[in-house]
Short mmCIF file of C-alpha atoms in Angstrom, two decimals:
data_model
loop_
_atom_site.label_atom_id
_atom_site.label_comp_id
_atom_site.label_asym_id
_atom_site.label_seq_id
_atom_site.Cartn_x
_atom_site.Cartn_y
_atom_site.Cartn_z
CA GLU A 151 58.31 81.64 -136.09
CA ASN A 152 56.46 78.80 -137.60
CA PHE A 153 54.20 78.70 -134.59
CA ILE A 154 53.31 83.06 -135.25
CA SER A 155 52.93 82.54 -138.66
CA LEU A 156 50.60 80.19 -138.70
CA THR A 157 48.42 81.84 -135.92
CA GLU A 158 48.35 84.85 -138.01
CA LYS A 159 47.42 83.32 -141.01
CA CYS A 160 44.72 81.74 -139.62
CA LYS A 161 43.30 84.72 -137.82
CA MET A 162 43.43 86.31 -141.86
CA MET A 163 41.33 83.58 -143.02
CA LYS A 164 38.51 83.64 -139.58
CA ASN A 165 37.99 87.68 -140.65
CA SER A 166 37.90 87.30 -144.14
CA ILE A 167 34.93 84.62 -143.77
CA LEU A 168 33.68 86.59 -141.16
CA ILE A 169 33.44 89.87 -142.36
CA PRO A 170 31.54 88.58 -145.11
CA LEU A 171 28.97 86.23 -143.07
CA LEU A 172 28.15 89.47 -141.09
CA CYS A 173 27.10 90.71 -144.42
CA LEU A 174 25.02 88.50 -145.43
CA ILE A 175 23.69 88.55 -141.88
CA PHE A 176 23.00 92.02 -142.13
CA ALA A 177 21.50 92.04 -145.50
CA THR A 178 18.72 88.72 -145.08
CA SER A 179 17.81 91.81 -141.71
CA LEU A 180 16.69 94.33 -143.85
CA THR A 181 15.14 92.15 -146.14
CA ALA A 182 12.62 90.29 -143.55
CA GLN A 183 11.95 93.41 -141.86
CA ARG A 184 10.61 94.87 -144.76
CA GLU A 185 7.93 96.65 -143.79
CA GLU A 186 4.34 95.44 -144.69
CA THR A 187 2.43 96.66 -146.70
CA LEU A 188 -1.74 97.14 -147.96
CA PHE A 189 -0.58 95.67 -151.77
CA GLY A 190 2.39 94.10 -151.62
CA ARG A 191 4.08 91.35 -149.40
CA ASN A 192 1.88 90.01 -147.14
CA GLY A 193 -1.37 92.12 -148.13
CA PHE A 194 -2.74 91.88 -150.55
CA ASP A 195 -0.82 91.18 -153.50
CA PHE A 196 -1.86 89.42 -157.53
CA THR A 197 -2.69 85.79 -156.44
CA GLY A 198 -4.95 84.40 -158.57
CA ILE A 199 -7.26 84.53 -162.08
CA TRP A 200 -10.56 83.09 -161.94
CA GLY A 201 -13.93 82.79 -164.44
CA SER A 202 -16.79 81.32 -162.77
CA ALA A 203 -20.57 80.00 -164.62
CA THR A 204 -23.30 80.82 -162.37
CA TYR A 205 -26.93 79.25 -162.64
CA ASN A 206 -29.51 81.06 -161.19
CA TYR A 207 -33.00 80.99 -160.28
CA SER A 208 -35.54 83.37 -159.33
CA PHE A 209 -38.13 83.78 -156.88
CA PHE A 210 -40.93 85.58 -158.41
CA ASP A 211 -44.79 85.51 -155.82
CA GLU A 212 -44.96 81.30 -156.06
CA ASP A 213 -43.32 81.05 -159.87
CA TYR A 214 -39.93 80.85 -160.35
CA VAL A 215 -37.22 82.22 -163.47
CA TYR A 216 -33.61 80.52 -164.42
CA ASN A 217 -31.26 82.52 -165.46
CA ARG A 218 -27.43 82.47 -166.46
CA GLY A 219 -24.55 84.33 -165.86
CA GLY A 220 -20.48 84.21 -165.53
CA ASN A 221 -17.95 86.53 -164.20
CA ILE A 222 -14.38 86.40 -164.70
CA GLY A 223 -11.80 88.51 -162.36
CA LEU A 224 -8.24 89.14 -160.75
CA GLU A 225 -7.88 87.66 -157.18
CA PHE A 226 -5.70 89.92 -154.24
CA GLY A 227 -4.57 88.49 -151.34
CA ASN A 228 -6.09 84.94 -151.91
CA SER A 229 -9.32 86.25 -150.57
CA LEU A 230 -10.69 88.86 -153.02
CA THR A 231 -11.71 88.92 -156.10
CA VAL A 232 -12.58 91.94 -158.60
CA GLY A 233 -14.13 91.42 -162.17
CA TYR A 234 -16.58 91.77 -164.33
CA GLY A 235 -19.57 89.90 -164.27
CA TRP A 236 -23.49 89.16 -166.30
CA SER A 237 -26.32 87.44 -165.88
CA ARG A 238 -29.58 86.92 -168.16
CA PHE A 239 -33.15 85.79 -167.82
CA LYS A 240 -33.33 83.00 -170.03
CA GLU A 241 -37.15 82.72 -169.10
CA GLU A 242 -40.55 85.25 -169.15
CA ALA A 243 -40.92 85.88 -165.96
CA ASN A 244 -44.96 87.34 -164.65
CA PRO A 245 -44.91 88.69 -161.57
CA GLN A 246 -49.31 89.45 -159.88
CA ASP A 247 -50.04 87.94 -163.49
CA LEU A 248 -48.48 90.90 -164.81
CA ARG A 249 -47.42 91.25 -168.45
CA GLY A 250 -44.08 88.92 -168.98
CA PHE A 251 -40.33 90.26 -169.59
CA ARG A 252 -37.04 89.25 -169.51
CA MET A 253 -34.39 90.96 -167.66
CA ARG A 254 -29.89 90.70 -168.58
CA TYR A 255 -27.67 92.57 -166.53
CA ASN A 256 -23.97 93.07 -166.14
CA GLY A 257 -21.49 95.18 -163.88
CA LEU A 258 -18.74 94.84 -160.95
CA MET A 259 -18.36 91.91 -159.14
CA ILE A 260 -16.66 91.56 -155.46
CA GLY A 261 -15.78 88.24 -154.28
CA LEU A 262 -14.82 87.79 -150.53
CA THR A 263 -13.37 84.02 -149.50
CA PRO A 264 -11.98 83.59 -145.60
CA ASN A 265 -9.98 80.78 -145.57
CA SER A 266 -9.88 80.28 -148.80
CA TYR A 267 -7.26 77.57 -148.00
CA LYS A 268 -10.21 75.63 -146.39
CA ALA A 269 -11.95 72.64 -147.97
CA ILE A 270 -15.38 74.50 -147.15
CA HIS A 271 -15.21 77.59 -146.24
CA PRO A 272 -17.68 81.33 -146.82
CA ARG A 273 -18.48 83.66 -150.26
CA LEU A 274 -20.14 87.57 -149.92
CA THR A 275 -20.37 88.08 -152.97
CA MET A 276 -21.74 90.95 -155.04
CA LEU A 277 -22.81 92.35 -158.39
CA LEU A 278 -23.12 96.02 -159.04
CA GLY A 279 -23.79 97.83 -162.70
CA GLY A 280 -26.64 97.89 -164.91
CA GLY A 281 -29.31 96.26 -166.72
CA LYS A 282 -32.50 96.24 -169.34
CA VAL A 283 -35.84 95.13 -169.25
CA PHE A 284 -37.67 93.82 -172.46
CA LEU A 285 -41.47 93.52 -172.04
CA GLU A 286 -43.36 90.08 -174.13
CA ASP A 287 -45.52 91.85 -175.71
CA SER A 288 -43.99 94.91 -176.97
CA ARG A 289 -40.48 96.47 -177.91
CA ASN A 290 -40.59 98.73 -174.80
CA THR A 291 -37.61 98.38 -173.20
CA ASP A 292 -36.14 100.23 -170.30
CA LYS A 293 -32.92 100.67 -168.60
CA VAL A 294 -32.31 100.21 -165.13
CA PHE A 295 -29.68 99.70 -162.24
CA VAL A 296 -28.92 96.58 -160.33
CA PHE A 297 -28.09 95.56 -157.10
CA GLN A 298 -27.48 92.19 -156.11
CA PRO A 299 -25.46 90.66 -152.78
CA SER A 300 -25.06 87.06 -151.75
CA ALA A 301 -24.00 85.00 -149.52
CA GLY A 302 -22.72 81.26 -149.39
CA LEU A 303 -20.74 78.57 -148.55
CA GLU A 304 -17.58 77.68 -151.07
CA ILE A 305 -16.27 73.85 -152.01
CA ASN A 306 -12.83 73.44 -153.27
CA VAL A 307 -13.27 70.47 -155.20
CA PHE A 308 -10.03 70.54 -156.72
CA GLN A 309 -7.10 72.85 -157.04
CA TRP A 310 -8.66 74.52 -159.77
CA PHE A 311 -12.39 73.84 -159.64
CA ARG A 312 -14.60 75.72 -156.87
CA LEU A 313 -18.14 74.56 -156.19
CA GLY A 314 -20.55 77.87 -154.80
CA LEU A 315 -24.04 77.87 -153.39
CA GLU A 316 -24.98 80.80 -152.25
CA GLY A 317 -28.12 82.94 -151.29
CA GLY A 318 -29.41 86.69 -151.86
CA TYR A 319 -31.60 89.62 -153.43
CA ARG A 320 -31.73 91.54 -156.38
CA ILE A 321 -32.61 95.54 -155.86
CA VAL A 322 -33.40 96.45 -159.29
CA ALA A 323 -34.58 100.06 -159.97
CA ASN A 324 -34.50 102.99 -161.23
CA GLU A 325 -37.89 101.17 -163.36
CA ASN A 326 -40.00 103.14 -165.37
CA ILE A 327 -42.19 100.74 -167.17
CA ALA A 328 -45.83 101.65 -166.78
CA GLY A 329 -47.57 98.08 -164.89
CA LEU A 330 -44.13 97.58 -163.29
CA THR A 331 -42.37 98.75 -160.20
CA ALA A 332 -39.29 97.89 -158.36
CA GLN A 333 -40.64 95.38 -156.09
CA ASP A 334 -42.31 93.86 -159.00
CA LEU A 335 -38.62 93.47 -160.96
CA SER A 336 -36.56 92.61 -158.24
CA ALA A 337 -36.89 89.12 -155.77
CA PRO A 338 -34.89 86.59 -153.74
CA PHE A 339 -33.10 84.08 -155.50
CA ALA A 340 -30.86 81.27 -155.09
CA GLN A 341 -27.28 80.69 -157.52
CA VAL A 342 -24.88 77.79 -157.66
CA ASP A 343 -21.91 78.90 -158.90
CA LEU A 344 -18.82 76.90 -161.05
CA ARG A 345 -15.44 78.54 -160.64
CA PHE A 346 -12.14 77.73 -162.84
CA GLY A 347 -9.60 78.96 -162.10
CA PHE A 348 -5.81 78.93 -160.31
CA SER A 349 -4.43 80.95 -157.13
CA TRP A 350 -0.86 80.93 -157.26
CA ASP A 351 0.21 82.12 -153.53
CA ARG A 352 -0.41 79.69 -151.32
#
């Protein structure tokens, strides 16, 4: 009788451990099989915040003009950054010996950095928005539309600092100033991008 009693007690203890264990395994299985989504688990979830200082040289004929700006954005999925960007000419441009002008613009900034976990990786950037052109010899200004795509490489110097080297072409449209055309205002450029921030979902 003592042996039978001991056997029954062992079975009871085994069941009391086995049942919760099976429930835990089942719950874990449900969690592991959760559906992937575009924004959420294994998708473009919120992974970081980055801000940049940009140093840009635009080439007009045989001349070049220095302009400076920056951007700030939220990172999703460790590769997509969406935010706000701006830029301003620090010197006068004189294309084709026309009267000099300055320009500033700002708008939506989108950056794409595939394989951003690697020390050196590609970077694609687009700035899309509005701006103003200021003439040198008058108070006349003109509102313009700017589309500025660029491509290059980005270097992970530190976990919180990245160095970008990019080149692109600034397309300016909707101009309405006598003596200046969209072709005069548009120009290729080279840019250095100093990015500061942090990605927490590596």
